[in-house]
Coordinates of C-alpha atoms and ligand atoms in Angstrom, one line a residue:
M1 CA -29.5 -20.7 -37.7
N2 CA -31.5 -23.2 -35.6
S3 CA -33.6 -26.3 -36.2
A4 CA -36.7 -24.2 -36.7
Q5 CA -35.2 -22.8 -39.8
T6 CA -34.4 -26.1 -41.5
L7 CA -36.2 -27.7 -44.4
N8 CA -36.9 -31.3 -45.1
V9 CA -35.9 -32.5 -48.6
V10 CA -35.8 -35.7 -50.5
V11 CA -33.0 -37.0 -52.7
T12 CA -34.4 -37.3 -56.2
A13 CA -31.2 -38.2 -58.1
I14 CA -27.6 -39.2 -57.4
E15 CA -24.8 -39.3 -60.0
Q16 CA -21.2 -40.2 -59.6
V17 CA -19.6 -37.4 -61.7
T18 CA -15.9 -38.1 -61.0
P19 CA -14.2 -40.9 -59.0
L20 CA -14.4 -38.8 -55.9
I21 CA -17.5 -36.6 -56.4
K22 CA -21.2 -37.4 -56.2
H23 CA -23.9 -35.1 -57.5
F24 CA -27.1 -35.0 -55.4
T25 CA -30.4 -33.5 -56.5
L26 CA -32.8 -32.5 -53.7
A27 CA -36.5 -31.5 -53.8
A28 CA -38.8 -30.3 -51.1
V29 CA -40.8 -33.0 -49.4
G30 CA -44.3 -32.3 -50.7
G31 CA -42.9 -30.7 -53.9
D32 CA -43.3 -27.0 -53.0
P33 CA -40.8 -24.6 -54.6
L34 CA -37.6 -24.3 -52.5
P35 CA -36.4 -20.9 -51.2
A36 CA -34.8 -18.6 -53.7
F37 CA -31.0 -18.3 -53.8
S38 CA -28.3 -16.5 -55.8
G39 CA -25.1 -17.8 -57.4
G40 CA -22.5 -18.6 -54.8
S41 CA -25.0 -19.6 -52.1
H42 CA -24.5 -22.6 -49.9
I43 CA -26.7 -24.7 -47.7
I44 CA -25.9 -26.6 -44.5
V45 CA -26.9 -30.3 -44.7
V46 CA -27.7 -31.7 -41.3
M47 CA -27.1 -35.4 -40.9
H48 CA -28.1 -37.3 -37.8
T49 CA -25.9 -40.4 -37.7
P50 CA -26.0 -42.9 -34.7
A51 CA -22.8 -41.4 -33.4
R52 CA -23.4 -37.7 -33.8
A53 CA -25.0 -34.9 -35.9
H54 CA -23.0 -33.5 -38.8
R55 CA -23.7 -30.1 -40.2
N56 CA -21.7 -29.7 -43.5
P57 CA -21.9 -26.7 -45.8
Y58 CA -22.3 -27.4 -49.6
S59 CA -22.6 -24.9 -52.4
L60 CA -25.7 -24.9 -54.6
L61 CA -24.6 -25.5 -58.1
G62 CA -27.9 -25.5 -60.0
S63 CA -29.6 -22.6 -61.6
P64 CA -31.1 -20.0 -59.3
R65 CA -34.0 -19.9 -61.7
C66 CA -35.0 -23.6 -61.0
L67 CA -36.4 -23.7 -57.5
D68 CA -38.0 -27.2 -58.0
R69 CA -34.6 -28.6 -57.0
Y70 CA -31.3 -27.9 -55.3
E71 CA -28.1 -29.5 -56.6
I72 CA -25.0 -30.1 -54.5
A73 CA -21.8 -32.0 -55.2
V74 CA -20.0 -33.9 -52.4
R75 CA -16.4 -34.9 -52.6
R76 CA -15.4 -38.0 -50.6
M77 CA -12.8 -36.6 -48.2
E78 CA -10.0 -38.9 -47.4
E79 CA -10.0 -37.6 -43.8
S80 CA -13.7 -37.2 -43.5
R81 CA -15.0 -36.8 -40.0
G82 CA -18.0 -38.7 -41.2
G83 CA -20.2 -36.2 -43.1
S84 CA -19.0 -36.8 -46.7
H85 CA -18.7 -40.6 -46.2
Y86 CA -22.3 -40.7 -44.8
L87 CA -23.6 -38.9 -47.9
H88 CA -21.6 -41.1 -50.2
D89 CA -22.3 -44.5 -48.5
H90 CA -25.7 -44.2 -46.9
I91 CA -27.8 -41.7 -48.9
R92 CA -29.9 -43.1 -51.7
V93 CA -32.5 -41.8 -54.1
G94 CA -35.6 -41.4 -51.8
S95 CA -33.5 -40.7 -48.7
R96 CA -34.6 -37.6 -46.7
L97 CA -32.3 -34.9 -45.5
E98 CA -32.6 -31.8 -43.4
I99 CA -31.1 -28.6 -44.8
A100 CA -30.8 -25.0 -43.7
H101 CA -32.0 -22.2 -45.9
P102 CA -29.4 -21.0 -48.5
V103 CA -27.0 -18.2 -47.5
N104 CA -24.7 -16.4 -49.9
L105 CA -21.3 -15.4 -48.7
F106 CA -19.7 -15.6 -52.2
G107 CA -22.0 -13.6 -54.5
L108 CA -21.0 -11.9 -57.7
D109 CA -20.3 -8.2 -57.1
K110 CA -23.1 -6.2 -58.9
I111 CA -20.9 -3.3 -60.0
A112 CA -17.8 -5.3 -61.2
R113 CA -16.7 -4.4 -64.7
K114 CA -15.4 -8.0 -65.2
H115 CA -15.4 -11.3 -63.2
L116 CA -12.3 -13.5 -63.0
L117 CA -13.4 -16.9 -61.7
I118 CA -10.8 -19.3 -60.5
A119 CA -11.7 -22.8 -59.3
G120 CA -9.9 -26.0 -58.3
G121 CA -11.5 -29.4 -58.0
V122 CA -14.9 -29.4 -56.2
G123 CA -14.5 -25.7 -55.8
I124 CA -16.2 -25.3 -59.1
T125 CA -19.6 -25.8 -57.5
P126 CA -20.5 -22.2 -56.4
I127 CA -19.1 -21.0 -59.7
L128 CA -21.5 -23.2 -61.7
A129 CA -24.5 -21.3 -60.2
Q130 CA -22.7 -17.9 -60.7
L131 CA -22.3 -18.8 -64.4
E132 CA -26.1 -19.0 -64.6
E133 CA -26.3 -15.4 -63.6
L134 CA -23.7 -14.4 -66.2
Q135 CA -25.7 -15.9 -69.1
D136 CA -27.2 -12.5 -70.0
G137 CA -23.7 -11.4 -71.2
S138 CA -23.9 -8.0 -69.6
T139 CA -20.6 -8.5 -67.7
P140 CA -17.6 -10.1 -69.2
F141 CA -16.0 -13.0 -67.4
E142 CA -13.2 -15.6 -67.5
L143 CA -13.3 -19.0 -65.8
H144 CA -10.1 -20.8 -65.0
Y145 CA -10.6 -24.4 -63.7
A146 CA -7.8 -26.6 -62.5
V147 CA -8.2 -30.3 -61.8
R148 CA -6.0 -33.4 -61.4
S149 CA -6.9 -34.9 -64.8
P150 CA -9.7 -35.0 -67.3
Q151 CA -11.6 -37.7 -65.4
H152 CA -11.6 -35.4 -62.3
A153 CA -13.2 -32.5 -64.2
A154 CA -16.6 -32.4 -62.7
F155 CA -19.4 -30.9 -64.8
A156 CA -17.1 -30.2 -67.7
Q157 CA -19.9 -30.4 -70.2
R158 CA -22.1 -28.0 -68.3
L159 CA -19.2 -25.6 -67.9
R160 CA -18.5 -25.7 -71.7
E161 CA -22.2 -24.9 -72.4
R162 CA -22.3 -22.0 -69.9
A163 CA -18.9 -20.5 -70.3
G164 CA -18.0 -21.3 -73.9
A165 CA -14.8 -19.6 -75.0
S166 CA -14.5 -17.9 -71.5
L167 CA -13.5 -21.3 -70.0
R168 CA -9.9 -22.5 -69.7
M169 CA -9.2 -25.9 -68.2
Y170 CA -5.8 -26.9 -66.5
Y171 CA -4.9 -30.6 -66.0
D172 CA -2.2 -31.4 -63.5
S173 CA -1.8 -34.8 -65.3
E174 CA -0.7 -32.8 -68.4
N175 CA 1.5 -30.4 -66.5
Q176 CA -0.8 -27.5 -67.2
K177 CA -0.2 -24.9 -64.5
L178 CA -2.4 -22.0 -63.6
D179 CA -0.2 -18.9 -63.7
I180 CA -2.0 -16.8 -61.1
D181 CA 0.5 -14.0 -61.2
A182 CA 0.1 -13.5 -65.0
L183 CA -3.6 -13.9 -64.8
L184 CA -4.1 -11.3 -62.1
S185 CA -1.6 -8.9 -63.6
G186 CA -3.4 -8.5 -66.9
Q187 CA -6.9 -7.6 -65.8
P188 CA -8.7 -4.3 -66.6
L189 CA -9.5 -1.9 -63.7
G190 CA -12.8 -2.8 -62.0
T191 CA -12.2 -6.6 -62.3
H192 CA -13.3 -8.7 -59.3
V193 CA -11.6 -12.1 -58.6
Y194 CA -13.3 -15.1 -57.1
A195 CA -11.5 -18.2 -55.9
C196 CA -12.8 -21.5 -54.6
G197 CA -11.0 -24.8 -54.2
P198 CA -8.1 -26.2 -52.2
A199 CA -6.7 -23.9 -49.5
G200 CA -3.4 -23.6 -51.4
L201 CA -5.1 -22.3 -54.5
I202 CA -7.2 -19.8 -52.5
D203 CA -4.2 -18.6 -50.4
A204 CA -2.2 -18.1 -53.6
V205 CA -4.9 -16.1 -55.4
V206 CA -5.6 -13.9 -52.4
A207 CA -1.9 -13.3 -51.6
T208 CA -1.1 -12.6 -55.3
A209 CA -4.0 -10.2 -55.6
R210 CA -3.0 -8.3 -52.5
N211 CA 0.7 -8.1 -53.6
L212 CA -0.4 -6.7 -56.9
G213 CA -2.4 -4.0 -55.1
W214 CA -6.0 -5.2 -55.8
P215 CA -8.4 -3.6 -53.5
G216 CA -9.6 -6.0 -50.8
S217 CA -13.2 -5.4 -51.9
H218 CA -12.4 -6.9 -55.3
I219 CA -11.0 -10.2 -53.9
H220 CA -13.6 -12.9 -53.0
W221 CA -13.1 -16.5 -51.9
E222 CA -15.0 -19.3 -50.5
R223 CA -13.5 -22.1 -48.4
F224 CA -15.3 -24.9 -46.6
A225 CA -12.5 -26.5 -44.5
A226 CA -13.4 -29.1 -41.9
P227 CA -12.7 -27.7 -38.4
P228 CA -9.1 -28.6 -37.4
V229 CA -8.6 -31.2 -34.7
G230 CA -6.7 -30.4 -31.5
D231 CA -6.3 -31.2 -27.8
A232 CA -9.4 -32.0 -25.8
F233 CA -10.4 -29.4 -23.3
E234 CA -13.3 -28.3 -21.1
A235 CA -15.6 -25.4 -21.8
Y236 CA -18.1 -23.9 -19.3
L237 CA -21.1 -22.0 -20.8
A238 CA -21.7 -19.3 -18.2
R239 CA -25.3 -18.3 -19.1
S240 CA -26.5 -21.8 -19.7
Q241 CA -24.5 -23.1 -16.6
R242 CA -23.3 -26.1 -18.4
S243 CA -19.9 -27.8 -18.7
V244 CA -19.0 -29.3 -22.1
R245 CA -16.1 -31.6 -22.9
I246 CA -14.6 -30.8 -26.4
P247 CA -13.0 -34.0 -27.7
S248 CA -10.0 -33.7 -30.0
D249 CA -12.0 -34.6 -33.2
R250 CA -15.0 -32.4 -32.6
S251 CA -15.3 -28.6 -33.0
L252 CA -16.2 -26.4 -30.1
L253 CA -19.4 -25.4 -32.0
E254 CA -20.4 -29.1 -32.5
S255 CA -19.8 -29.9 -28.9
I256 CA -21.8 -27.0 -27.7
E257 CA -24.7 -28.0 -30.0
A258 CA -24.5 -31.6 -28.8
A259 CA -25.0 -30.3 -25.3
G260 CA -28.3 -28.7 -26.5
V261 CA -27.1 -25.0 -26.6
E262 CA -27.6 -23.2 -29.8
V263 CA -25.1 -20.8 -31.3
P264 CA -25.9 -18.7 -34.4
Y265 CA -24.0 -19.7 -37.5
L266 CA -24.0 -19.3 -41.3
C267 CA -20.8 -20.7 -42.8
R268 CA -19.4 -23.1 -40.2
G269 CA -16.0 -22.3 -41.8
G270 CA -14.6 -19.3 -39.9
V271 CA -15.5 -16.6 -42.4
C272 CA -18.9 -15.1 -41.7
G273 CA -18.5 -14.0 -38.1
Y274 CA -22.0 -15.2 -37.0
C275 CA -20.8 -17.6 -34.4
R276 CA -18.5 -15.0 -32.6
T277 CA -18.6 -15.8 -28.9
R278 CA -17.2 -13.8 -26.0
V279 CA -14.5 -15.4 -23.9
L280 CA -15.0 -14.7 -20.2
E281 CA -12.1 -16.7 -18.7
L282 CA -9.3 -18.9 -20.0
D283 CA -6.4 -20.7 -18.2
G284 CA -4.4 -21.3 -21.4
E285 CA -4.4 -19.9 -24.9
L286 CA -6.9 -19.7 -27.8
V287 CA -6.2 -21.4 -31.1
H288 CA -7.7 -19.2 -33.7
N289 CA -8.3 -20.9 -37.0
D290 CA -10.8 -18.4 -38.5
H291 CA -10.5 -15.9 -41.3
F292 CA -12.8 -13.3 -39.7
L293 CA -11.1 -11.8 -36.6
S294 CA -8.3 -9.3 -37.2
D295 CA -4.8 -10.1 -35.8
A296 CA -5.4 -7.6 -33.0
E297 CA -8.8 -9.2 -32.1
K298 CA -7.2 -12.6 -32.0
A299 CA -4.3 -11.4 -29.8
S300 CA -6.8 -9.8 -27.4
G301 CA -8.4 -13.1 -26.6
A302 CA -11.7 -11.5 -26.1
S303 CA -13.7 -13.6 -28.5
I304 CA -13.5 -16.9 -30.4
M305 CA -15.2 -18.4 -33.5
P306 CA -16.3 -21.8 -32.2
C307 CA -17.0 -23.3 -35.6
V308 CA -13.3 -23.7 -36.4
S309 CA -11.3 -22.3 -33.4
R310 CA -10.5 -24.1 -30.1
A311 CA -8.4 -23.6 -27.0
R312 CA -5.3 -25.2 -25.6
C313 CA -6.3 -25.1 -21.9
E314 CA -7.9 -26.9 -19.1
R315 CA -10.9 -24.7 -18.9
L316 CA -12.5 -22.0 -21.2
V317 CA -15.5 -20.0 -20.0
L318 CA -17.8 -18.6 -22.7
D319 CA -20.6 -16.1 -22.7
L320 CA -23.2 -18.6 -23.8
Ligands
FES401 S1 -20.3 -19.8 -38.5 FE1 -19.3 -18.5 -39.8 S2 -17.5 -17.9 -38.7 FE2 -18.4 -19.4 -37.5

């Protein structure tokens, strides 16, 4: 992904859908149809603030059939590094934004016999678009959606219309707990499970499915975690012959981009593998935070996913 592949869009509507979540509708500047996407896709929103550029991934929640607009929902993160606060506080109807083309790393499996969709909080967004694809009724599904309280249930009306009796809501405020073990134990062969939401929910779904013997190919999840902070260090980009300082609150990828060197990426969340970069030298240890490299690959220290991983060292030399 690079700047040549981005699109300019204008914000056409903003709605506060829960105390923490704003819903933004975007249209192409000039009104042309936007690129096609499928349920589960995300876009990267590029925000140029005075201090820095932010590139945050957000799932598309609207219908893949309506290409006159994209819809995203942005949760105000308590510990935002700036991106979500910028969208909440500075973006108005009429504001322009730069976005990357949609990418789908969380699509519905075409040969699944049944879909079991599990979402928590703002993790409902990719599932909203997936529901649009399930409207023909050819594949059965269940949707389980856990939120803090009824006022935090974003898009509840839209969900009821799309999912009908297949929707089950769980409110923490009413002590309604999602029993993941029971849910995953009672599914017919050929069911695929999809989880999106807080890390704890995703980890629990994935671990439970694996413990119950679900094939890895039937377990899908989407997580957009901000890159973890860490110690500052120095990276040297061997091919570009540039030194880059990585501050504690910026990712390695962001720091390399700020230095004008492009690295391919899709998810910016440590799952797609696109940003994989060869490590040439290191005088300390890598801090792997991704979900892409195997344990053996992480232990070898031969490569790093700079979107989320960093190093504890004085100097890291990369093949960039
Ligand atoms: S961009 Fe997807 S793993 Fe880094």
